[in-house]
Short mmCIF file of C-alpha atoms and ligand atoms in Angstrom, two decimals:
data_model
loop_
_atom_site.label_atom_id
_atom_site.label_comp_id
_atom_site.label_asym_id
_atom_site.label_seq_id
_atom_site.Cartn_x
_atom_site.Cartn_y
_atom_site.Cartn_z
CA MET A 14 74.22 -41.71 173.86
CA ASN A 15 72.46 -38.80 175.47
CA THR A 16 73.47 -38.13 179.01
CA ARG A 17 72.17 -34.58 179.30
CA ILE A 18 69.21 -33.87 181.52
CA ALA A 19 67.66 -30.43 181.98
CA PHE A 20 65.41 -29.70 184.91
CA ILE A 21 63.25 -26.74 183.97
CA ASN A 22 60.47 -24.87 185.72
CA VAL A 23 61.78 -25.71 189.19
CA SER A 24 62.21 -23.89 192.45
CA ILE A 25 65.91 -24.32 193.23
CA PHE A 26 67.20 -24.71 196.78
CA ASP A 27 70.95 -24.76 196.20
CA GLY A 28 71.96 -26.11 199.61
CA THR A 29 73.88 -23.05 200.78
CA GLY A 30 70.99 -21.68 202.81
CA ALA A 31 70.22 -18.94 200.26
CA PRO A 32 66.50 -18.54 199.48
CA ALA A 33 65.08 -20.83 196.81
CA TYR A 34 64.74 -19.26 193.36
CA TYR A 35 63.07 -20.13 190.13
CA GLY A 36 65.24 -21.54 187.39
CA GLU A 37 66.77 -24.44 185.51
CA VAL A 38 69.56 -26.96 186.07
CA LEU A 39 71.50 -28.85 183.41
CA VAL A 40 73.23 -32.15 184.14
CA GLU A 41 75.72 -33.86 181.88
CA CYS A 42 77.11 -37.28 182.77
CA LYS A 43 77.68 -37.19 186.52
CA ARG A 44 77.90 -33.44 187.06
CA ILE A 45 75.81 -30.31 187.08
CA ILE A 46 77.18 -28.18 184.28
CA GLU A 47 74.88 -25.18 184.35
CA VAL A 48 72.42 -23.52 186.72
CA ALA A 49 70.27 -20.65 185.47
CA ARG A 50 68.12 -18.24 187.45
CA ALA A 51 64.90 -17.24 185.64
CA PRO A 52 64.48 -15.64 183.20
CA ASP A 53 67.81 -17.10 182.08
CA ARG A 54 67.72 -20.63 180.70
CA VAL A 55 70.18 -23.49 180.43
CA ALA A 56 71.29 -24.87 177.05
CA ARG A 57 68.82 -27.69 176.67
CA GLU A 58 69.66 -28.91 173.16
CA GLY A 59 69.98 -32.67 173.08
CA ALA A 60 68.86 -33.00 176.65
CA ARG A 61 66.06 -34.95 178.19
CA VAL A 62 63.94 -32.16 179.64
CA ILE A 63 62.14 -32.73 182.90
CA ASP A 64 59.55 -30.06 183.55
CA GLY A 65 59.22 -29.75 187.31
CA ARG A 66 56.03 -27.68 187.03
CA GLY A 67 57.12 -25.55 189.92
CA ARG A 68 58.34 -28.41 192.05
CA PHE A 69 61.23 -28.10 194.49
CA LEU A 70 64.71 -29.10 193.34
CA MET A 71 67.33 -29.67 196.01
CA PRO A 72 70.63 -31.48 196.50
CA GLY A 73 70.52 -35.10 197.63
CA MET A 74 70.74 -35.44 201.39
CA THR A 75 73.49 -36.97 203.54
CA GLU A 76 72.70 -39.16 206.53
CA ALA A 77 75.58 -38.56 208.92
CA HIS A 78 75.10 -41.49 211.30
CA THR A 79 73.61 -44.66 209.83
CA HIS A 80 73.60 -48.25 210.95
CA PHE A 81 72.31 -50.12 207.89
CA SER A 82 72.81 -53.43 209.70
CA TRP A 83 70.28 -52.53 212.41
CA ASN A 84 67.21 -54.46 211.45
CA ASP A 85 64.16 -52.46 212.52
CA GLN A 86 63.67 -54.72 215.56
CA PRO A 87 62.85 -53.63 219.10
CA SER A 88 66.11 -54.79 220.72
CA LEU A 89 69.86 -54.66 220.31
CA ALA A 90 70.09 -58.44 220.72
CA ALA A 91 67.83 -58.99 217.69
CA ILE A 92 70.42 -57.27 215.53
CA GLN A 93 73.13 -59.71 216.47
CA PHE A 94 70.97 -62.81 216.21
CA MET A 95 70.51 -62.24 212.47
CA PRO A 96 72.91 -64.63 210.71
CA PRO A 97 75.56 -62.98 208.52
CA GLU A 98 74.12 -64.17 205.22
CA GLU A 99 70.65 -62.72 205.86
CA HIS A 100 72.30 -59.70 207.42
CA MET A 101 74.21 -58.81 204.28
CA LEU A 102 71.04 -59.06 202.18
CA TRP A 103 69.24 -56.88 204.71
CA CYS A 104 71.89 -54.19 204.34
CA VAL A 105 71.53 -54.27 200.56
CA ARG A 106 67.76 -53.79 200.80
CA VAL A 107 68.09 -50.99 203.34
CA ALA A 108 70.60 -49.13 201.17
CA LYS A 109 68.01 -48.90 198.40
CA ARG A 110 65.43 -47.66 200.89
CA TYR A 111 67.73 -44.76 201.80
CA LEU A 112 68.34 -43.83 198.20
CA ASP A 113 64.60 -43.90 197.42
CA MET A 114 64.03 -41.54 200.34
CA GLY A 115 66.50 -39.01 198.98
CA TRP A 116 69.59 -39.92 201.02
CA THR A 117 72.19 -39.98 198.27
CA SER A 118 75.12 -40.09 200.70
CA ALA A 119 75.58 -41.73 204.07
CA ILE A 120 78.18 -42.31 206.74
CA GLY A 121 78.18 -45.80 208.22
CA ALA A 122 78.34 -45.15 211.94
CA ALA A 123 79.20 -48.76 212.76
CA ALA A 124 78.30 -52.16 211.40
CA ALA A 125 76.91 -54.91 213.60
CA LYS A 126 79.28 -57.50 212.12
CA PRO A 127 82.86 -56.88 211.04
CA ARG A 128 82.58 -56.54 207.26
CA LEU A 129 78.94 -55.63 206.54
CA ASP A 130 79.63 -51.95 205.87
CA VAL A 131 82.74 -52.53 203.79
CA VAL A 132 81.14 -55.16 201.57
CA LEU A 133 78.06 -52.99 201.09
CA ARG A 134 80.12 -49.93 200.18
CA ASN A 135 82.14 -51.90 197.65
CA ALA A 136 79.00 -53.37 196.05
CA ILE A 137 77.35 -49.95 195.76
CA ASN A 138 80.49 -48.39 194.29
CA ALA A 139 80.79 -51.24 191.79
CA GLY A 140 77.23 -50.56 190.60
CA GLU A 141 76.03 -53.96 191.73
CA PHE A 142 73.23 -52.56 193.89
CA PRO A 143 71.61 -49.16 194.27
CA GLY A 144 72.49 -47.24 197.41
CA PRO A 145 73.84 -43.95 198.70
CA ARG A 146 77.50 -43.06 198.19
CA TYR A 147 78.75 -44.58 201.35
CA LEU A 148 81.60 -44.42 203.82
CA ALA A 149 82.05 -47.67 205.69
CA GLY A 150 82.47 -47.90 209.43
CA SER A 151 84.04 -50.51 211.66
CA GLN A 152 82.08 -52.34 214.29
CA GLU A 153 81.66 -50.32 217.46
CA ILE A 154 84.97 -50.54 219.26
CA THR A 155 83.93 -50.81 222.88
CA THR A 156 85.08 -52.06 226.24
CA VAL A 157 83.96 -54.59 228.80
CA GLY A 158 80.44 -53.86 230.01
CA ALA A 159 79.92 -50.89 227.71
CA LEU A 160 77.55 -50.36 224.78
CA GLY A 161 78.20 -53.16 222.29
CA ASP A 162 79.33 -55.81 224.81
CA ASN A 163 76.34 -58.14 224.80
CA THR A 164 78.00 -61.16 226.38
CA LEU A 165 76.46 -62.68 229.48
CA PRO A 166 78.37 -63.74 232.59
CA HIS A 167 77.72 -67.41 231.77
CA MET A 168 77.93 -67.05 227.97
CA LYS A 169 81.10 -65.22 227.10
CA PHE A 170 80.82 -65.78 223.36
CA GLU A 171 82.15 -62.76 221.52
CA GLU A 172 79.66 -63.41 218.70
CA LEU A 173 76.91 -62.21 221.03
CA SER A 174 78.34 -58.68 220.89
CA PHE A 175 77.72 -56.25 218.08
CA GLY A 176 80.82 -54.39 219.23
CA SER A 177 84.48 -55.32 219.22
CA VAL A 178 85.17 -55.57 222.94
CA CYS A 179 88.65 -54.35 223.88
CA CYS A 180 90.42 -53.78 227.15
CA GLY A 181 93.67 -51.85 227.22
CA PRO A 182 95.59 -50.05 224.48
CA GLU A 183 97.03 -53.18 222.82
CA GLU A 184 93.60 -54.70 222.30
CA ILE A 185 92.42 -51.39 220.84
CA ARG A 186 95.40 -51.41 218.52
CA LYS A 187 94.60 -54.93 217.32
CA SER A 188 90.94 -54.11 216.79
CA ALA A 189 91.77 -50.91 214.90
CA ARG A 190 94.25 -52.67 212.63
CA THR A 191 91.84 -55.52 211.98
CA PHE A 192 89.12 -53.14 210.77
CA ILE A 193 91.64 -51.19 208.74
CA LYS A 194 92.68 -54.49 207.15
CA TYR A 195 89.04 -55.08 206.22
CA GLY A 196 88.94 -51.69 204.48
CA VAL A 197 86.88 -49.36 206.64
CA ASP A 198 86.83 -45.61 205.96
CA HIS A 199 86.69 -44.78 209.65
CA LEU A 200 86.90 -46.36 213.08
CA LYS A 201 83.92 -46.04 215.42
CA VAL A 202 84.43 -46.07 219.18
CA ASN A 203 81.86 -46.04 221.98
CA LEU A 204 83.25 -43.45 224.37
CA SER A 205 80.16 -43.09 226.55
CA GLY A 206 77.43 -45.24 227.99
CA GLU A 207 73.89 -45.67 226.70
CA TYR A 208 70.90 -46.28 228.95
CA ILE A 209 69.34 -49.08 226.91
CA ALA A 210 72.64 -50.96 227.12
CA GLY A 211 72.81 -50.64 230.89
CA LEU A 212 75.65 -48.15 231.24
CA PRO A 213 74.54 -44.59 232.01
CA ALA A 214 74.99 -42.12 229.16
CA GLU A 215 77.02 -39.80 231.38
CA MET A 216 79.68 -42.44 232.01
CA SER A 217 82.88 -42.50 229.97
CA PRO A 218 84.29 -46.04 230.11
CA PHE A 219 87.50 -45.57 228.10
CA ALA A 220 90.80 -44.57 229.68
CA GLU A 221 92.84 -41.83 228.07
CA ASP A 222 95.62 -44.16 226.89
CA GLU A 223 93.05 -46.35 225.12
CA VAL A 224 91.59 -43.43 223.17
CA ALA A 225 95.09 -42.19 222.40
CA MET A 226 95.97 -45.59 220.95
CA LEU A 227 92.93 -45.55 218.69
CA ALA A 228 93.82 -42.07 217.45
CA GLN A 229 97.43 -43.05 216.90
CA GLU A 230 96.49 -46.06 214.77
CA ALA A 231 93.86 -44.11 212.81
CA LYS A 232 96.43 -41.45 212.06
CA ARG A 233 99.08 -43.98 211.06
CA TYR A 234 96.77 -45.46 208.43
CA GLY A 235 95.08 -42.22 207.38
CA LYS A 236 91.64 -43.21 208.67
CA ARG A 237 88.97 -41.01 210.19
CA MET A 238 87.24 -41.65 213.52
CA ALA A 239 83.70 -41.41 214.84
CA ALA A 240 82.49 -41.75 218.41
CA HIS A 241 79.39 -42.53 220.37
CA ALA A 242 79.85 -39.67 222.81
CA ARG A 243 76.92 -38.73 225.05
CA SER A 244 78.88 -37.75 228.17
CA SER A 245 80.66 -34.45 228.48
CA GLU A 246 84.01 -36.16 229.07
CA SER A 247 83.61 -38.27 225.93
CA VAL A 248 83.03 -35.13 223.84
CA LYS A 249 86.24 -33.70 225.28
CA GLN A 250 88.06 -36.93 224.42
CA CYS A 251 86.84 -36.47 220.84
CA VAL A 252 88.35 -33.00 220.61
CA ARG A 253 91.56 -33.93 222.42
CA HIS A 254 92.18 -36.90 220.14
CA GLY A 255 90.88 -35.48 216.88
CA ILE A 256 87.80 -37.71 216.59
CA GLU A 257 86.08 -35.78 213.87
CA MET A 258 82.56 -37.21 213.94
CA VAL A 259 80.92 -36.73 217.31
CA TYR A 260 77.68 -38.64 217.76
CA HIS A 261 75.13 -37.43 220.34
CA ALA A 262 77.03 -34.95 222.58
CA SER A 263 73.94 -34.61 224.78
CA PHE A 264 75.72 -33.76 228.02
CA ALA A 265 78.50 -31.54 226.64
CA ASP A 266 79.17 -28.89 229.29
CA ASP A 267 80.40 -25.35 228.60
CA GLU A 268 84.02 -26.45 228.60
CA ALA A 269 83.24 -29.18 226.05
CA LEU A 270 81.31 -26.68 223.93
CA ASP A 271 84.25 -24.24 224.08
CA MET A 272 86.58 -26.99 222.91
CA LEU A 273 84.24 -28.02 220.08
CA GLU A 274 83.71 -24.42 219.01
CA ALA A 275 87.46 -23.79 218.90
CA ALA A 276 87.77 -26.75 216.50
CA LYS A 277 84.47 -26.34 214.69
CA ASP A 278 86.02 -26.48 211.24
CA LYS A 279 87.15 -30.01 212.00
CA HIS A 280 84.25 -31.59 213.90
CA PHE A 281 80.74 -32.60 212.93
CA VAL A 282 78.02 -33.41 215.43
CA ALA A 283 75.29 -35.86 214.43
CA PRO A 284 73.21 -36.00 217.59
CA GLY A 285 70.74 -38.68 216.52
CA ILE A 286 68.14 -36.72 218.42
CA GLY A 287 65.41 -38.81 216.80
CA TRP A 288 66.48 -41.69 219.01
CA LEU A 289 65.86 -39.69 222.20
CA ILE A 290 62.52 -38.34 220.98
CA ARG A 291 61.13 -41.55 219.57
CA THR A 292 62.34 -43.71 222.45
CA THR A 293 60.74 -41.30 224.92
CA TYR A 294 57.43 -40.71 223.15
CA HIS A 295 56.88 -43.32 220.43
CA ALA A 296 58.04 -46.68 221.79
CA ALA A 297 55.13 -47.57 224.10
CA GLU A 298 54.02 -50.33 221.74
CA TYR A 299 57.34 -52.03 222.47
CA GLY A 300 57.14 -51.64 226.23
CA ILE A 301 58.98 -48.33 226.55
CA THR A 302 56.19 -46.05 227.74
CA GLU A 303 56.97 -42.43 228.54
CA SER A 304 57.26 -43.37 232.18
CA VAL A 305 59.64 -46.25 231.40
CA ALA A 306 61.70 -43.91 229.21
CA THR A 307 61.76 -41.43 232.07
CA THR A 308 63.01 -44.09 234.48
CA MET A 309 65.65 -45.20 231.97
CA GLY A 310 66.90 -41.61 231.73
CA TYR A 311 65.93 -40.80 228.14
CA LYS A 312 63.42 -38.06 228.91
CA ARG A 313 65.95 -36.17 231.01
CA GLU A 314 68.64 -36.69 228.39
CA LEU A 315 66.32 -35.31 225.70
CA GLU A 316 65.69 -32.16 227.74
CA ILE A 317 69.40 -31.63 228.41
CA ALA A 318 70.42 -32.52 224.85
CA SER A 319 67.92 -30.02 223.47
CA GLU A 320 69.53 -27.23 225.53
CA THR A 321 73.06 -28.37 224.68
CA LEU A 322 72.34 -28.56 220.96
CA ARG A 323 70.68 -25.15 220.92
CA LYS A 324 73.86 -23.68 222.38
CA MET A 325 75.95 -25.64 219.93
CA HIS A 326 73.91 -24.40 216.98
CA LYS A 327 74.27 -20.77 218.16
CA ARG A 328 78.03 -21.26 218.36
CA GLY A 329 78.12 -22.29 214.71
CA ILE A 330 79.12 -25.90 215.33
CA ARG A 331 77.90 -28.03 212.44
CA ILE A 332 75.00 -30.30 213.43
CA LEU A 333 73.87 -32.88 210.88
CA PRO A 334 70.74 -34.98 210.59
CA GLY A 335 70.45 -38.70 210.96
CA GLY A 336 71.37 -41.17 213.58
CA ASP A 337 70.36 -44.52 214.94
CA TYR A 338 67.38 -45.17 212.68
CA GLY A 339 66.78 -48.89 212.26
CA PHE A 340 64.83 -49.66 215.42
CA ALA A 341 61.20 -50.79 215.49
CA TRP A 342 60.02 -47.38 216.66
CA MET A 343 62.17 -45.51 214.14
CA PRO A 344 62.60 -47.72 211.08
CA HIS A 345 65.08 -47.02 208.31
CA GLY A 346 63.73 -44.55 205.79
CA THR A 347 62.00 -42.29 208.29
CA ASN A 348 65.27 -40.43 208.93
CA ALA A 349 64.02 -37.10 207.61
CA ASN A 350 61.97 -36.79 210.79
CA ASP A 351 65.22 -35.39 212.17
CA LEU A 352 64.75 -32.22 210.12
CA GLN A 353 61.58 -31.16 211.93
CA TYR A 354 63.15 -32.30 215.22
CA PHE A 355 66.04 -29.93 214.50
CA VAL A 356 63.53 -27.09 214.21
CA ASP A 357 61.52 -28.10 217.28
CA TYR A 358 64.32 -29.15 219.63
CA ILE A 359 67.44 -27.29 218.43
CA GLY A 360 65.95 -24.04 217.20
CA MET A 361 67.03 -24.30 213.57
CA THR A 362 65.03 -22.65 210.83
CA PRO A 363 63.76 -25.06 208.14
CA THR A 364 66.37 -23.57 205.80
CA GLU A 365 69.13 -24.34 208.31
CA ALA A 366 67.84 -27.89 208.70
CA LEU A 367 67.96 -28.41 204.92
CA ARG A 368 71.41 -26.87 204.70
CA ALA A 369 72.55 -29.31 207.38
CA ALA A 370 71.23 -32.20 205.30
CA THR A 371 72.83 -31.00 202.06
CA SER A 372 75.87 -28.72 202.03
CA PHE A 373 77.05 -29.88 205.46
CA GLY A 374 76.60 -33.38 204.09
CA GLY A 375 79.08 -32.64 201.31
CA GLN A 376 81.49 -31.45 203.97
CA ILE A 377 81.24 -34.54 206.18
CA MET A 378 81.68 -36.71 203.07
CA GLN A 379 84.93 -34.75 202.53
CA MET A 380 83.70 -33.42 199.20
CA PRO A 381 82.80 -29.83 200.17
CA ASN A 382 83.52 -28.44 196.72
CA GLU A 383 81.61 -31.03 194.72
CA LEU A 384 78.82 -32.46 196.82
CA GLY A 385 75.76 -31.10 198.61
CA GLN A 386 74.97 -28.05 196.49
CA LEU A 387 73.22 -27.34 193.20
CA LYS A 388 76.01 -25.49 191.53
CA ALA A 389 77.92 -25.84 188.26
CA GLY A 390 80.72 -28.36 188.66
CA PHE A 391 79.11 -30.22 191.54
CA LEU A 392 78.16 -33.89 191.35
CA ALA A 393 74.59 -34.33 190.19
CA ASP A 394 72.95 -35.65 193.36
CA ILE A 395 69.51 -34.12 192.96
CA LEU A 396 66.00 -34.55 194.37
CA LEU A 397 62.74 -33.34 192.84
CA ILE A 398 60.16 -32.86 195.57
CA ASP A 399 56.42 -32.40 195.19
CA GLY A 400 55.74 -29.45 197.47
CA ASN A 401 58.00 -27.09 199.35
CA PRO A 402 59.91 -28.73 202.22
CA LEU A 403 60.72 -25.28 203.60
CA ASP A 404 57.01 -24.93 204.35
CA ASN A 405 56.63 -28.53 205.50
CA LEU A 406 59.72 -30.60 206.26
CA ALA A 407 57.54 -33.69 206.69
CA LEU A 408 57.28 -33.91 202.89
CA LEU A 409 60.74 -35.46 202.99
CA THR A 410 59.43 -38.36 205.06
CA ASP A 411 56.77 -39.17 202.44
CA PRO A 412 57.95 -41.43 199.60
CA ALA A 413 55.14 -40.12 197.38
CA CYS A 414 56.53 -36.58 197.61
CA ILE A 415 60.04 -37.58 196.58
CA ASN A 416 59.34 -37.66 192.85
CA LEU A 417 62.85 -38.12 191.53
CA VAL A 418 66.19 -39.18 192.96
CA MET A 419 69.42 -38.73 191.01
CA LYS A 420 72.87 -39.75 192.22
CA ASP A 421 76.00 -39.09 190.17
CA GLY A 422 73.78 -38.03 187.28
CA ILE A 423 71.95 -41.38 187.25
CA ILE A 424 68.22 -41.42 187.96
CA TYR A 425 67.42 -44.12 190.52
CA LYS A 426 63.83 -43.20 191.22
CA ASP A 427 61.60 -41.45 188.75
CA CYS A 428 57.92 -40.86 189.38
CA THR A 429 57.73 -38.04 186.86
CA MET A 430 56.52 -40.61 184.29
CA THR A 431 53.39 -41.20 186.33
CA MET A 432 52.64 -37.53 186.77
CA PRO A 433 49.38 -36.52 185.01
CA GLU A 434 49.30 -36.04 181.21
CA ASP A 435 50.02 -32.36 181.28
CA ALA A 436 53.11 -32.99 183.26
CA ALA A 437 55.57 -32.28 181.05
CA LEU A 438 58.19 -34.68 180.58
CA HIS A 439 59.58 -34.02 177.11
CA LEU A 440 62.04 -36.29 175.56
CA LEU A 441 63.98 -34.06 173.25
CA GLY A 442 67.04 -36.20 173.05
CA ALA A 443 67.32 -39.88 172.37
CA ASP A 444 68.00 -42.87 174.44
CA PHE A 445 68.63 -41.65 177.96
CA PRO A 446 70.38 -44.37 179.97
CA LEU A 447 68.43 -44.84 183.16
CA GLN A 448 71.43 -46.33 184.87
CA GLU A 449 74.14 -48.90 184.76
CA GLU A 450 72.94 -52.32 183.71
CA GLY A 451 73.72 -53.90 187.08
CA VAL A 452 71.73 -51.34 188.95
CA ARG A 453 68.83 -51.67 186.54
CA GLY A 454 68.78 -55.41 187.22
CA ALA A 455 68.80 -54.90 190.95
CA ILE A 456 65.93 -52.46 190.76
CA ALA A 457 63.92 -54.80 188.56
CA ALA A 458 64.53 -57.61 191.05
CA GLU A 459 63.42 -55.44 193.94
CA ALA A 460 60.22 -54.48 192.09
CA ALA A 461 59.43 -58.10 191.19
ZN1 ZN B 30 74.70 -44.62 216.56
#
């Protein structure tokens, strides 16, 4: 069986931030085994040869802050009102959407129900459904009245909440151990408020001993941690307690930035800036006009976050794309909008934005030496793009421009077959396996 694929005649962006160059890439089984810079060539004997005709070849992208169980609705309550059975199927469909849009890896930043992320991750890994390589999060561990506590004074049903509502260290301990029992990769905690949930973003509702308990339990079981952390104090709690994945960080003051910078090899920041931008400027259809967003506090937060993140970027703190897509005004699959937002609001170059999506992605997935770059020995997570994203990052938001998606050496999306006659897809070898049988079935079902 032939499992060699050669990409020839492509412009190679290797993910490191080095300029793109013309060349060829050879994949065998799940890994890249050779990369050649023109005029050198890879050994293409026995390989299926895909002629990119000058197209752009780049590593698959990593979404650092996903909520697959958010259901593209205009409210937080709508997420929780979806029954678990439909909710699981929703997550499965969304996972495919991410893969088709070039997100070959993703971090689950919290599931809306206890086991959605874990079950999804296991199904993807077992080849039952197509989706990004995935790290599963817990529900949002939160506290009374904070983001994720959706109970009402007269309806104190915990099922109303998409978070796990805890008060005091012992309840945190129980929640942490419960999610660890379910098999999460990391624990997510909501260390700051959020305007749409009624608690100001600059508030930090957790006491120090509660955060310490979470960190202690995570450490005991060898789990990572992620935090919703908009306030400056919550960012400091992340650094003090070793919470590696810091989401938002809008209001980090100079002291918080100093702390983050001193530990920048450990922490990742996924600001989810798309949420601030789209809620401020693109949610009018759903009742959040610019003036409503201003009253809520989002416009001010966007201005402050933009300044904070510019400083953070200059200090060399790793900032990654993605975050909080899955609302009506920012549906799943449009996540690559973040890349242009990084340029416009954080001052990155397009190359830096693409590096953040690729090689930094390999780092946050804890596979820095085998994921996120086009390099011999790395896993073959590869995208073929029609056009040059470095000239126009919006190409990565257009499904028609994402011609081919490969994960682990398996092609999950392939539009090269429908390229015009002269497009040069040569089949030199025999019998290339598109993918595992289970995945093939799932794709056929989705297309039907
Ligand atoms: Zn989030």
